[in-house]
């Protein structure tokens, strides 16, 4: 039974919240060595990897199970699909850092970036990374 879109979106948001925590933790761990901008690139990759695992396991499990791609191929499709949301996310993050020098600005930037990229990432995950195979199309 495939999860309906509102439930799937809610699950995607819960997974995204976990991804936000991973993102902020990695960012704050890496920022002393890589800066707020370099650390953000790697923290996004870490968060996207964590959300791929959780979305594949929970949010899009039916699609992942019937996909014609291996887990490794699904991972790369997911990472590529997240690039649109990553661009929106990084832009919001960068603007937040440019507008605020508060010590909590990087965390706020990650939050605003996550919210800004949410719809793009959900649509990309659903339509590209975890696309349901059309039963009438040839394999």
Coordinates of N, CA and C in Angstrom, one line a residue:
X1 N 0.8 -1.2 0.0 CA 0.0 0.0 0.0 C 0.9 1.2 0.0
X2 N 0.7 2.1 -1.0 CA 1.5 3.3 -1.1 C 0.9 4.4 -0.2
X3 N 1.8 5.1 0.5 CA 1.4 6.1 1.4 C 0.9 7.3 0.6
X4 N -0.2 7.9 1.0 CA -0.8 9.0 0.3 C 0.1 10.2 0.4
X5 N 0.0 11.2 -0.5 CA 1.0 12.3 -0.5 C 1.0 13.1 0.8
X6 N -0.1 13.5 1.4 CA 0.0 14.2 2.7 C 0.7 13.5 3.8
X7 N 0.5 12.2 3.9 CA 1.2 11.4 4.9 C 2.7 11.3 4.5
X8 N 2.9 11.1 3.2 CA 4.3 11.0 2.7 C 5.0 12.3 3.0
X9 N 4.4 13.4 2.7 CA 5.0 14.7 3.0 C 5.3 14.9 4.4
X10 N 4.4 14.5 5.3 CA 4.6 14.6 6.8 C 5.8 13.8 7.2
X11 N 5.9 12.6 6.7 CA 7.0 11.7 7.0 C 8.3 12.3 6.4
X12 N 8.2 12.9 5.2 CA 9.4 13.6 4.7 C 9.8 14.8 5.6
X13 N 8.9 15.5 6.2 CA 9.2 16.6 7.1 C 9.8 16.1 8.4
X14 N 9.3 15.0 8.9 CA 9.9 14.4 10.1 C 11.4 14.0 9.8
X15 N 11.6 13.3 8.7 CA 12.9 12.9 8.3 C 13.8 14.2 8.1
X16 N 13.2 15.2 7.5 CA 14.0 16.4 7.3 C 14.4 17.1 8.6
X17 N 13.6 17.0 9.6 CA 13.9 17.5 10.9 C 15.1 16.8 11.5
X18 N 15.1 15.5 11.3 CA 16.3 14.7 11.8 C 17.5 15.1 11.0
X19 N 17.3 15.3 9.7 CA 18.4 15.8 8.8 C 18.9 17.2 9.2
X20 N 18.0 18.0 9.7 CA 18.4 19.3 10.2 C 19.4 19.2 11.4
X21 N 19.0 18.3 12.3 CA 19.9 18.1 13.5 C 21.3 17.6 13.0
X22 N 21.3 16.6 12.1 CA 22.6 16.1 11.6 C 23.3 17.2 10.9
X23 N 22.7 18.0 10.1 CA 23.3 19.1 9.4 C 23.9 20.1 10.3
X24 N 23.2 20.6 11.3 CA 23.8 21.5 12.3 C 24.9 20.9 13.1
X25 N 24.8 19.7 13.5 CA 25.9 19.1 14.2 C 27.2 19.0 13.4
X26 N 27.0 18.6 12.2 CA 28.2 18.5 11.3 C 28.8 19.9 11.0
X27 N 27.9 20.8 10.8 CA 28.4 22.2 10.5 C 29.2 22.7 11.6
X28 N 28.7 22.6 12.8 CA 29.4 23.1 14.0 C 30.7 22.4 14.3
X29 N 30.7 21.1 13.9 CA 31.9 20.3 14.1 C 33.0 20.7 13.1
X30 N 32.6 21.1 11.9 CA 33.5 21.4 10.8 C 33.9 22.8 10.7
X31 N 33.0 23.7 11.1 CA 33.2 25.2 10.9 C 34.6 25.7 11.5
X32 N 35.1 25.2 12.6 CA 36.4 25.7 13.1 C 37.5 25.5 12.1
X33 N 37.4 24.4 11.3 CA 38.5 24.1 10.3 C 38.2 24.6 8.9
X34 N 36.9 24.5 8.5 CA 36.5 24.8 7.1 C 35.8 26.1 7.0
X35 N 35.4 26.8 8.1 CA 34.6 28.0 8.0 C 33.1 27.6 7.9
X36 N 32.3 28.7 8.0 CA 30.9 28.5 7.9 C 30.4 28.1 6.5
X37 N 31.1 28.5 5.5 CA 30.7 28.2 4.1 C 31.2 26.8 3.7
X38 N 32.4 26.5 3.9 CA 32.9 25.2 3.5 C 32.3 24.1 4.3
X39 N 32.2 24.4 5.6 CA 31.5 23.4 6.5 C 30.1 23.1 6.1
X40 N 29.4 24.1 5.6 CA 28.0 23.9 5.2 C 27.9 23.0 4.0
X41 N 28.8 23.0 3.1 CA 28.8 22.1 1.9 C 28.8 20.7 2.4
X42 N 29.8 20.4 3.3 CA 29.9 19.0 3.8 C 28.8 18.6 4.7
X43 N 28.3 19.6 5.5 CA 27.2 19.3 6.4 C 25.9 18.9 5.6
X44 N 25.7 19.6 4.5 CA 24.6 19.3 3.6 C 24.7 17.9 3.1
X45 N 25.9 17.5 2.6 CA 26.1 16.2 2.1 C 25.8 15.1 3.2
X46 N 26.3 15.4 4.4 CA 26.1 14.4 5.5 C 24.6 14.3 5.8
X47 N 23.9 15.5 5.8 CA 22.5 15.5 6.1 C 21.7 14.8 5.0
X48 N 22.0 15.1 3.8 CA 21.3 14.5 2.6 C 21.5 13.0 2.6
X49 N 22.7 12.5 3.0 CA 22.9 11.1 3.1 C 22.1 10.4 4.2
X50 N 22.0 11.1 5.4 CA 21.2 10.6 6.5 C 19.7 10.6 6.1
X51 N 19.2 11.6 5.4 CA 17.8 11.7 5.0 C 17.5 10.7 3.9
X52 N 18.5 10.4 3.0 CA 18.3 9.3 2.0 C 18.0 8.0 2.7
X53 N 18.8 7.6 3.7 CA 18.6 6.4 4.4 C 17.2 6.3 5.0
X54 N 16.9 7.4 5.7 CA 15.6 7.4 6.4 C 14.4 7.5 5.4
X55 N 14.5 8.3 4.4 CA 13.4 8.4 3.4 C 13.3 7.1 2.6
X56 N 14.4 6.4 2.3 CA 14.3 5.1 1.6 C 13.7 4.1 2.5
X57 N 14.0 4.1 3.8 CA 13.5 3.1 4.7 C 12.0 3.4 5.1
X58 N 11.6 4.7 5.3 CA 10.3 5.0 5.8 C 9.4 5.7 4.8
X59 N 9.8 6.9 4.4 CA 8.9 7.7 3.6 C 8.6 7.1 2.2
X60 N 9.6 6.6 1.5 CA 9.4 6.1 0.2 C 9.7 4.6 0.1
X61 N 9.4 3.9 1.1 CA 9.8 2.5 1.2 C 9.2 1.7 0.1
X62 N 7.9 1.9 -0.3 CA 7.2 1.2 -1.3 C 7.9 1.5 -2.7
X63 N 8.2 2.7 -2.9 CA 8.9 3.0 -4.2 C 10.3 2.5 -4.2
X64 N 11.0 2.5 -3.1 CA 12.4 2.0 -3.1 C 12.4 0.5 -3.3
X65 N 11.4 -0.2 -2.8 CA 11.3 -1.6 -2.9 C 11.1 -2.1 -4.3
X66 N 10.3 -1.3 -5.1 CA 10.0 -1.7 -6.5 C 10.8 -1.0 -7.5
X67 N 11.8 -0.2 -7.1 CA 12.6 0.5 -8.1 C 13.5 -0.4 -8.9
X68 N 13.8 0.0 -10.1 CA 14.6 -0.8 -11.0 C 16.1 -0.5 -10.8
X69 N 16.4 0.3 -9.7 CA 17.8 0.7 -9.4 C 18.2 0.1 -8.2
X70 N 19.5 -0.2 -8.1 CA 20.1 -0.7 -6.9 C 20.1 0.4 -5.8
X71 N 20.4 0.0 -4.6 CA 20.5 1.0 -3.5 C 21.5 2.0 -3.8
X72 N 22.7 1.6 -4.3 CA 23.7 2.6 -4.7 C 23.3 3.5 -5.8
X73 N 22.6 3.0 -6.8 CA 22.1 3.9 -7.8 C 21.0 4.8 -7.3
X74 N 20.1 4.3 -6.4 CA 19.1 5.2 -5.8 C 19.8 6.3 -5.0
X75 N 20.9 6.0 -4.3 CA 21.6 7.0 -3.5 C 22.1 8.1 -4.4
X76 N 22.7 7.8 -5.5 CA 23.2 8.8 -6.4 C 22.1 9.6 -7.1
X77 N 21.0 8.9 -7.4 CA 19.8 9.6 -8.0 C 19.3 10.6 -7.0
X78 N 19.2 10.2 -5.7 CA 18.7 11.0 -4.6 C 19.6 12.2 -4.5
X79 N 20.9 12.0 -4.4 CA 21.9 13.1 -4.3 C 21.8 14.1 -5.4
X80 N 21.7 13.6 -6.6 CA 21.5 14.5 -7.8 C 20.2 15.2 -7.7
X81 N 19.1 14.5 -7.3 CA 17.8 15.1 -7.2 C 17.8 16.2 -6.2
X82 N 18.6 16.1 -5.2 CA 18.6 17.1 -4.1 C 19.4 18.4 -4.5
X83 N 20.0 18.4 -5.6 CA 20.8 19.6 -6.0 C 20.0 20.9 -6.1
X84 N 18.8 20.8 -6.7 CA 18.0 21.9 -6.8 C 17.6 22.5 -5.4
X85 N 17.2 21.7 -4.5 CA 16.9 22.1 -3.2 C 18.2 22.6 -2.5
X86 N 19.3 21.9 -2.8 CA 20.6 22.4 -2.1 C 20.9 23.8 -2.5
X87 N 20.7 24.1 -3.8 CA 21.0 25.5 -4.3 C 20.1 26.5 -3.6
X88 N 18.8 26.2 -3.4 CA 17.9 27.1 -2.7 C 18.3 27.2 -1.3
X89 N 18.6 26.1 -0.7 CA 19.0 25.9 0.7 C 20.3 26.8 1.0
X90 N 21.3 26.6 0.1 CA 22.6 27.3 0.3 C 22.4 28.8 0.2
X91 N 21.6 29.2 -0.8 CA 21.3 30.6 -1.0 C 20.7 31.3 0.3
X92 N 19.7 30.6 0.8 CA 19.0 31.1 2.0 C 20.0 31.1 3.2
X93 N 20.9 30.1 3.3 CA 21.9 30.0 4.3 C 22.9 31.2 4.2
X94 N 23.4 31.4 3.0 CA 24.3 32.5 2.7 C 23.8 33.9 3.0
X95 N 22.5 34.1 2.6 CA 21.9 35.4 2.8 C 21.7 35.6 4.3
X96 N 21.4 34.6 5.1 CA 21.2 34.7 6.5 C 22.6 35.1 7.2
X97 N 23.7 34.5 6.7 CA 25.0 34.8 7.3 C 25.4 36.2 6.9
X98 N 25.0 36.7 5.7 CA 25.4 38.0 5.3 C 24.6 39.1 6.0
X99 N 23.3 38.8 6.4 CA 22.5 39.7 7.1 C 22.6 39.7 8.6
X100 N 23.2 38.7 9.1 CA 23.3 38.6 10.6 C 24.6 38.1 11.0
X101 N 25.2 38.7 12.0 CA 26.5 38.3 12.6 C 26.2 37.7 14.0
X102 N 25.0 37.4 14.3 CA 24.6 36.8 15.6 C 25.3 35.4 15.7
X103 N 25.7 35.0 16.9 CA 26.3 33.7 17.0 C 25.4 32.5 16.6
X104 N 24.1 32.7 16.6 CA 23.2 31.7 16.2 C 22.8 31.8 14.7
X105 N 23.4 32.7 14.0 CA 23.0 32.9 12.5 C 23.3 31.6 11.7
X106 N 24.4 30.9 11.9 CA 24.5 29.7 11.1 C 23.4 28.7 11.3
X107 N 23.0 28.5 12.5 CA 21.9 27.5 12.8 C 20.6 28.0 12.2
X108 N 20.3 29.3 12.3 CA 19.1 29.9 11.7 C 19.2 29.8 10.2
X109 N 20.4 30.0 9.6 CA 20.6 29.8 8.2 C 20.3 28.4 7.7
X110 N 20.7 27.4 8.5 CA 20.4 26.0 8.1 C 18.9 25.8 8.2
X111 N 18.3 26.3 9.2 CA 16.8 26.2 9.3 C 16.1 26.8 8.2
X112 N 16.4 28.1 7.9 CA 15.7 28.8 6.8 C 16.0 28.1 5.5
X113 N 17.3 27.7 5.3 CA 17.6 27.0 4.0 C 16.8 25.7 3.9
X114 N 16.7 25.0 5.0 CA 15.9 23.7 5.0 C 14.5 23.9 4.6
X115 N 13.9 25.0 5.2 CA 12.5 25.3 4.9 C 12.4 25.8 3.4
X116 N 13.3 26.6 2.9 CA 13.3 27.1 1.6 C 13.4 26.0 0.5
X117 N 14.2 25.0 0.8 CA 14.4 23.9 -0.1 C 13.4 22.7 0.0
X118 N 12.5 22.8 1.0 CA 11.7 21.7 1.4 C 10.8 21.2 0.2
X119 N 10.1 22.1 -0.4 CA 9.2 21.7 -1.5 C 9.9 21.1 -2.7
X120 N 11.0 21.8 -3.1 CA 11.9 21.3 -4.2 C 12.4 19.9 -3.9
X121 N 12.9 19.7 -2.7 CA 13.5 18.4 -2.3 C 12.4 17.3 -2.3
X122 N 11.2 17.6 -1.8 CA 10.1 16.6 -1.7 C 9.7 16.2 -3.2
X123 N 9.5 17.2 -4.0 CA 9.1 16.8 -5.4 C 10.2 16.1 -6.1
X124 N 11.5 16.5 -5.9 CA 12.6 15.8 -6.5 C 12.7 14.4 -6.0
X125 N 12.6 14.2 -4.7 CA 12.7 12.8 -4.1 C 11.6 12.0 -4.7
X126 N 10.4 12.5 -4.7 CA 9.2 11.7 -5.1 C 9.2 11.4 -6.6
X127 N 9.6 12.4 -7.4 CA 9.5 12.2 -8.9 C 10.8 11.7 -9.6
X128 N 11.9 11.9 -8.9 CA 13.2 11.5 -9.5 C 13.8 10.3 -8.8
X129 N 14.2 10.6 -7.5 CA 14.9 9.6 -6.8 C 14.1 8.3 -6.4
X130 N 12.9 8.5 -6.1 CA 12.0 7.3 -5.7 C 10.8 7.2 -6.6
X131 N 11.0 7.5 -7.8 CA 9.9 7.5 -8.8 C 9.3 6.0 -8.9
X132 N 8.0 6.0 -8.9 CA 7.3 4.7 -9.0 C 7.4 4.2 -10.4
X133 N 7.8 3.0 -10.5 CA 7.9 2.4 -11.9 C 6.5 2.2 -12.5
X134 N 6.4 2.6 -13.7 CA 5.1 2.4 -14.4 C 5.0 1.0 -14.9
X135 N 4.0 0.3 -14.4 CA 3.9 -1.2 -14.7 C 3.7 -1.5 -16.2
X136 N 3.2 -0.5 -16.9 CA 2.9 -0.7 -18.3 C 4.2 -0.5 -19.2
X137 N 5.2 0.1 -18.6 CA 6.4 0.4 -19.4 C 7.4 -0.8 -19.4
X138 N 8.1 -1.0 -20.4 CA 9.1 -2.1 -20.4 C 10.2 -1.9 -19.4
X139 N 10.7 -2.9 -18.9 CA 11.8 -2.8 -17.9 C 13.1 -2.5 -18.5

